[in-house]
C-alpha positions as semicolon CSV with decimal commas, in nm:
position;residue;x (nm);y (nm);z (nm)
1;S;3,157;-2,553;-3,340
2;K;3,060;-2,797;-3,610
3;M;3,297;-3,077;-3,702
4;D;3,385;-3,090;-4,068
5;I;3,376;-3,462;-4,148
6;Q;3,386;-3,588;-4,503
7;D;3,147;-3,864;-4,610
8;N;3,427;-4,118;-4,646
9;Q;3,556;-4,062;-4,290
10;K;3,434;-4,260;-3,993
11;R;3,198;-4,082;-3,755
12;L;3,131;-4,150;-3,391
13;G;2,810;-4,344;-3,332
14;W;2,636;-4,067;-3,139
15;M;2,720;-3,792;-3,389
16;G;2,415;-3,664;-3,566
17;T;2,173;-3,817;-3,316
18;M;2,213;-3,572;-3,029
19;D;2,127;-3,207;-3,051
20;V;2,154;-2,933;-2,792
21;N;1,810;-3,003;-2,649
22;S;1,872;-3,375;-2,603
23;I;2,201;-3,304;-2,426
24;K;2,022;-3,048;-2,207
25;N;1,757;-3,306;-2,119
26;K;2,021;-3,567;-2,037
27;V;2,199;-3,321;-1,805
28;A;1,868;-3,233;-1,637
29;S;1,782;-3,600;-1,583
30;S;2,130;-3,661;-1,442
31;I;2,080;-3,376;-1,194
32;V;1,746;-3,529;-1,090
33;A;1,915;-3,868;-1,043
34;I;2,192;-3,720;-0,828
35;S;1,935;-3,529;-0,625
36;S;1,735;-3,850;-0,577
37;V;2,037;-4,031;-0,438
38;H;2,112;-3,741;-0,204
39;L;1,751;-3,735;-0,086
40;L;1,752;-4,110;-0,027
41;R;2,065;-4,071;0,184
42;L;1,892;-3,800;0,388
43;F;1,588;-4,022;0,441
44;M;1,807;-4,308;0,561
45;E;1,957;-4,078;0,824
46;A;1,632;-3,891;0,897
47;E;1,650;-3,932;1,273
48;K;1,977;-3,731;1,282
49;I;1,865;-3,451;1,046
50;L;1,641;-3,156;1,120
51;D;1,295;-3,167;0,964
52;N;1,346;-2,824;0,810
53;K;1,649;-2,947;0,617
54;I;1,462;-3,251;0,488
55;I;1,169;-3,037;0,375
56;L;1,404;-2,792;0,203
57;C;1,583;-3,077;0,022
58;V;1,249;-3,225;-0,092
59;I;1,144;-2,884;-0,227
60;I;1,476;-2,845;-0,411
61;H;1,444;-3,196;-0,555
62;L;1,088;-3,130;-0,673
63;T;1,212;-2,809;-0,836
64;F;1,471;-3,011;-1,028
65;V;1,206;-3,264;-1,132
66;L;0,961;-2,999;-1,247
67;S;1,235;-2,816;-1,436
68;A;1,339;-3,136;-1,615
69;F;0,978;-3,210;-1,711
70;G;0,931;-2,851;-1,824
71;M;1,239;-2,857;-2,044
72;A;1,137;-3,191;-2,196
73;Y;0,786;-3,060;-2,264
74;I;0,918;-2,742;-2,427
75;D;1,156;-2,951;-2,639
76;K;0,871;-3,180;-2,746
77;M;0,649;-2,886;-2,836
78;S;0,925;-2,712;-3,033
79;K;0,991;-3,032;-3,232
80;K;0,619;-3,065;-3,301
81;Q;0,606;-2,702;-3,420
82;H;0,909;-2,763;-3,640
83;L;0,738;-3,062;-3,803
84;L;0,421;-2,860;-3,872
85;H;0,606;-2,588;-4,060
């Protein structure tokens, strides 16, 4: 819900700068970062891990990356549409 803050009250620095889409994009990029670290760990232990598991993890990681790019693109296009109208 919205916070009812009067003009004379102090606001947090991030308030008013982040909307739902920017938070969603930050969460998506965090998931990609976590997946990258996990994938790096798998690559460092590649000789002990089945090839099928590595391929599956790469596919999952690429899905996260493509989803993050897709959400960012949709957000950019919706902001551009909002500015045109």
